Amino acid sequence: MIKLENELLLVEMKEAGAELTRIFHKDTKLEYLWNADSTFWGRHSPVLFPTVGRLVEDTYFVDGNPYHLGQHGFARDRDFKVVEHTENAVRFELDADEDSLTIYPYKFKLSIIYTIEKDSVAVSYEVENTDNKRIYFSIGAHPAFNLPLADGTTFEDYYLDFGTEENLETLCLEGPYRSGKIEKVVNEPARYLPVSYDLFKNDALIFEALKQKEITIKSDKTPHFVKVSFPEFPFVGVWTAKAGTPFLCIEPWYGIADGAGKSVELRDKAGIEHLEPEAVFASEYKITIG
């Protein structure tokens, strides 16, 4: 494990998938990140690249040629290399290679940078186009947080604070794909959304273009919280698995699952990003705990 530590935090991550694996607060003595118990879900905080969500029949096209990727792409299952490691930051890199080119026909350099400051972990993404043509990609986060956070509380004791009143409408799923429908989660604009397993009976809630672009997990029964800020990300998913699952994911995304129907050209995929040769995409989200 690779560690970052300051007066408040102990944070760990691994080269496999450049995945964040632990966020421990020294004052509260709480573990905030899910432990990847495979009984429920065997990951902590995977990096989603070069696709987010599911492709129809796990297939997409580039210039009419079919390529195949599982849900959320391949980066989470690849070994990154550590190229920089200081007291407060670590940088992981993954380069295109012969194996990746068979499933994703673009050359790239993907960097994941973790930086700790006080009680926050900043997660930065950089995608560099090392090809001689325009490349297309999506990228996203999938951190899972222990819920309940504190002893003596339950999953349903918590709520989501969106920082301001939002029209809480979710992009609906039909199986793993977008159905094309949008449904209100609550009828009126709201800042707060009580957490329950029933919220996720049709899988994740998917919000687009929130105004504040932050979500905090809170409870009136404990002062402890997790705040995820994602100022530039167009989408965010909120998800847990089956009823009784002791975690909740807050997932900022540049990209989204395919719509139900047929596989599409990657350049036509909803939410897709593109980069010209030598250009670099950069974005960051932040996890703050207390």
XYZ file of C-alpha atoms in Angstrom:
290
model
C 0.000 0.000 0.000
C 1.076 3.562 -0.706
C 0.394 6.013 2.114
C -0.155 9.732 2.534
C -0.362 11.159 6.024
C -0.780 14.498 7.759
C -1.878 15.626 11.224
C -5.493 14.626 10.533
C -5.572 11.962 7.830
C -4.106 8.594 6.972
C -4.863 7.773 3.337
C -3.860 4.650 1.435
C -4.029 3.607 -2.197
C -2.615 0.831 -4.380
C -0.944 0.546 -7.770
C -3.653 -1.866 -8.935
C -6.145 0.467 -10.595
C -4.534 3.470 -8.842
C -7.369 2.832 -6.395
C -7.943 4.729 -3.158
C -8.326 2.083 -0.440
C -8.483 3.883 2.910
C -9.403 7.259 4.429
C -8.890 7.303 8.218
C -9.402 10.391 10.378
C -7.065 10.537 13.373
C -9.352 12.713 15.503
C -12.663 10.936 14.901
C -10.959 7.484 14.785
C -13.340 6.549 11.982
C -12.761 4.695 8.732
C -14.653 6.548 6.002
C -13.925 4.484 2.883
C -15.603 1.124 2.253
C -13.420 -1.923 2.945
C -14.213 -3.792 -0.307
C -15.899 -6.751 1.401
C -16.877 -8.799 -1.635
C -20.013 -10.046 0.133
C -21.470 -6.704 -0.923
C -19.025 -5.123 -3.423
C -15.363 -5.962 -3.802
C -13.996 -2.511 -4.614
C -13.205 0.674 -2.690
C -13.024 3.520 -5.208
C -12.304 2.393 -8.768
C -11.277 4.751 -11.576
C -13.687 4.535 -14.529
C -11.901 4.903 -17.902
C -12.229 5.074 -20.904
C -15.973 4.507 -20.480
C -18.437 5.142 -17.674
C -21.340 2.759 -17.227
C -22.344 -0.076 -19.498
C -22.008 -0.279 -23.265
C -24.811 -1.983 -25.197
C -23.639 -5.583 -25.586
C -20.285 -4.360 -24.170
C -19.595 -3.019 -27.664
C -18.773 0.324 -29.262
C -17.530 1.322 -32.707
C -14.642 3.440 -33.947
C -14.948 4.262 -37.651
C -17.298 1.320 -38.050
C -14.983 -1.204 -36.386
C -16.331 -2.954 -33.264
C -14.471 -2.944 -29.937
C -15.479 -4.566 -26.671
C -15.246 -3.259 -23.112
C -16.866 -4.339 -19.874
C -18.706 -1.949 -17.602
C -16.686 1.139 -16.580
C -13.734 0.364 -18.875
C -10.394 -1.277 -18.142
C -8.280 1.177 -16.115
C -9.574 -0.115 -12.783
C -8.099 -3.533 -13.620
C -4.679 -2.347 -14.788
C -1.514 -1.741 -12.771
C -0.413 1.885 -12.699
C 3.115 3.041 -11.913
C 3.975 5.555 -9.211
C 5.985 8.350 -10.843
C 5.971 10.850 -7.974
C 5.451 10.423 -4.232
C 5.836 13.217 -1.695
C 4.611 13.556 1.879
C 1.256 14.953 0.783
C 0.774 13.737 -2.792
C 1.211 10.729 -5.061
C 0.939 10.516 -8.841
C 0.053 7.329 -10.717
C 0.375 6.894 -14.487
C -0.951 4.416 -17.036
C 0.098 4.432 -20.698
C -1.545 2.812 -23.671
C 0.098 -0.463 -24.695
C -0.461 -3.331 -27.114
C -3.120 -4.882 -24.874
C -5.100 -1.675 -24.443
C -4.975 -0.876 -28.150
C -6.854 -4.089 -28.944
C -9.857 -2.923 -26.894
C -9.428 0.861 -27.082
C -7.700 2.028 -30.287
C -6.174 5.238 -28.963
C -2.820 6.146 -27.446
C -3.038 8.011 -24.153
C -1.408 8.709 -20.817
C -3.753 8.584 -17.832
C -2.612 10.170 -14.566
C -4.370 9.918 -11.203
C -3.066 12.282 -8.512
C -4.048 12.131 -4.840
C -3.263 15.138 -2.637
C -4.125 15.536 1.043
C -4.599 18.854 2.796
C -6.027 19.133 6.324
C -9.144 16.914 6.330
C -9.536 16.639 2.530
C -8.359 14.312 -0.228
C -8.210 15.858 -3.693
C -8.405 13.383 -6.581
C -7.109 14.776 -9.870
C -7.495 13.217 -13.318
C -5.295 13.998 -16.292
C -5.750 12.433 -19.725
C -3.088 13.225 -22.320
C -3.605 12.458 -25.994
C -0.351 10.806 -27.093
C -1.871 9.745 -30.424
C -1.717 11.557 -33.782
C -5.509 11.820 -34.030
C -8.431 13.001 -31.916
C -9.284 10.595 -29.110
C -12.607 10.021 -27.362
C -13.080 8.937 -23.746
C -15.077 9.175 -20.548
C -13.690 9.208 -17.017
C -15.311 8.977 -13.629
C -15.043 8.196 -9.944
C -16.761 5.508 -7.846
C -15.821 6.001 -4.157
C -17.861 4.037 -1.624
C -18.251 5.398 1.913
C -19.118 3.445 5.020
C -22.736 4.015 5.991
C -23.566 4.188 8.783
C -20.482 6.225 9.621
C -20.808 6.111 13.391
C -21.828 3.501 15.952
C -25.388 3.847 17.162
C -26.691 5.051 13.794
C -28.302 3.232 10.876
C -28.213 3.676 7.095
C -31.614 5.372 7.188
C -30.473 7.915 9.804
C -28.526 9.795 7.105
C -29.481 12.267 4.409
C -27.832 13.936 1.427
C -27.192 17.686 1.543
C -26.825 19.176 -1.951
C -25.688 22.586 -0.652
C -28.621 24.424 -2.228
C -32.102 23.640 -3.488
C -31.948 21.435 -6.569
C -34.488 19.960 -8.960
C -33.699 16.381 -8.016
C -34.488 14.500 -11.208
C -32.790 11.213 -12.051
C -31.920 9.864 -15.483
C -33.725 6.526 -15.388
C -32.121 3.178 -16.137
C -33.574 0.214 -17.977
C -31.354 -2.564 -16.690
C -27.820 -1.155 -17.037
C -28.776 1.298 -19.811
C -30.462 4.695 -19.871
C -34.135 4.376 -20.730
C -34.436 7.957 -21.971
C -36.862 8.827 -19.168
C -36.305 11.392 -16.429
C -38.151 11.083 -13.107
C -38.452 13.401 -10.136
C -36.899 11.944 -6.986
C -38.920 14.487 -4.973
C -41.725 16.648 -6.305
C -40.423 20.065 -5.247
C -36.938 21.599 -5.386
C -35.060 20.370 -2.325
C -31.679 20.736 -0.654
C -31.950 17.593 1.470
C -32.750 14.014 0.479
C -33.265 11.336 3.168
C -31.322 8.155 2.444
C -33.176 4.839 2.158
C -32.610 1.598 0.303
C -35.881 2.177 -1.539
C -34.256 5.143 -3.326
C -32.069 2.640 -5.194
C -34.653 0.019 -6.104
C -34.013 0.803 -9.783
C -30.216 1.036 -9.366
C -28.313 4.328 -9.163
C -29.716 7.817 -9.003
C -28.104 9.847 -11.788
C -28.149 13.631 -11.592
C -27.074 15.951 -14.403
C -26.044 19.614 -14.161
C -26.523 20.176 -10.453
C -26.071 23.827 -9.525
C -23.844 23.449 -6.463
C -22.069 20.245 -7.554
C -21.486 18.960 -4.076
C -23.116 16.244 -1.975
C -22.593 15.760 1.762
C -23.638 12.655 3.684
C -24.963 13.850 7.065
C -27.099 12.747 9.997
C -28.859 14.588 12.805
C -27.683 11.802 15.138
C -23.932 12.336 14.664
C -21.646 15.243 13.716
C -19.626 13.017 11.372
C -19.945 13.540 7.623
C -18.489 12.979 4.155
C -18.575 15.758 1.572
C -17.809 15.199 -2.113
C -17.255 18.332 -4.238
C -17.074 17.988 -8.034
C -17.218 21.520 -9.482
C -16.643 20.639 -13.147
C -18.219 17.189 -13.513
C -21.449 17.138 -15.573
C -22.944 14.002 -13.973
C -22.988 12.395 -10.546
C -24.284 8.977 -9.574
C -25.444 7.974 -6.103
C -25.596 4.223 -5.520
C -25.684 1.372 -3.103
C -26.202 -2.329 -3.715
C -28.994 -4.474 -2.272
C -30.865 -3.608 0.926
C -28.623 -4.003 3.955
C -25.484 -2.914 2.130
C -23.355 -0.811 4.551
C -22.008 1.763 2.110
C -23.089 4.570 -0.193
C -21.269 5.693 -3.352
C -21.082 9.275 -4.608
C -19.703 9.115 -8.154
C -18.718 12.207 -10.175
C -18.627 11.371 -13.887
C -17.561 12.755 -17.239
C -19.687 10.285 -19.164
C -22.658 8.007 -18.718
C -24.048 4.582 -19.656
C -25.327 3.911 -23.154
C -28.962 4.437 -23.943
C -30.988 1.257 -24.470
C -30.941 0.106 -28.088
C -27.937 -0.401 -30.315
C -24.196 -0.006 -29.857
C -22.917 3.345 -31.122
C -19.804 5.014 -32.446
C -17.723 6.177 -29.498
C -17.698 9.753 -30.820
C -21.534 9.724 -30.705
C -21.816 8.316 -27.188
C -23.683 10.506 -24.667
C -21.378 12.532 -22.447
C -18.213 11.638 -24.372
C -15.108 13.841 -24.110
C -12.569 14.389 -26.881
C -8.971 15.568 -27.082
C -6.798 16.704 -29.967
C -3.206 15.394 -30.287
C -0.902 16.582 -27.466
C -3.828 18.124 -25.574
C -4.448 17.338 -21.885
C -7.774 17.004 -20.098
C -7.646 17.819 -16.375
C -10.260 17.810 -13.648
C -10.505 17.235 -9.902
C -12.961 16.261 -7.215
C -12.480 16.497 -3.452
C -13.478 14.340 -0.500
C -13.706 16.121 2.871
C -14.407 14.195 6.071
C -15.178 15.004 9.667
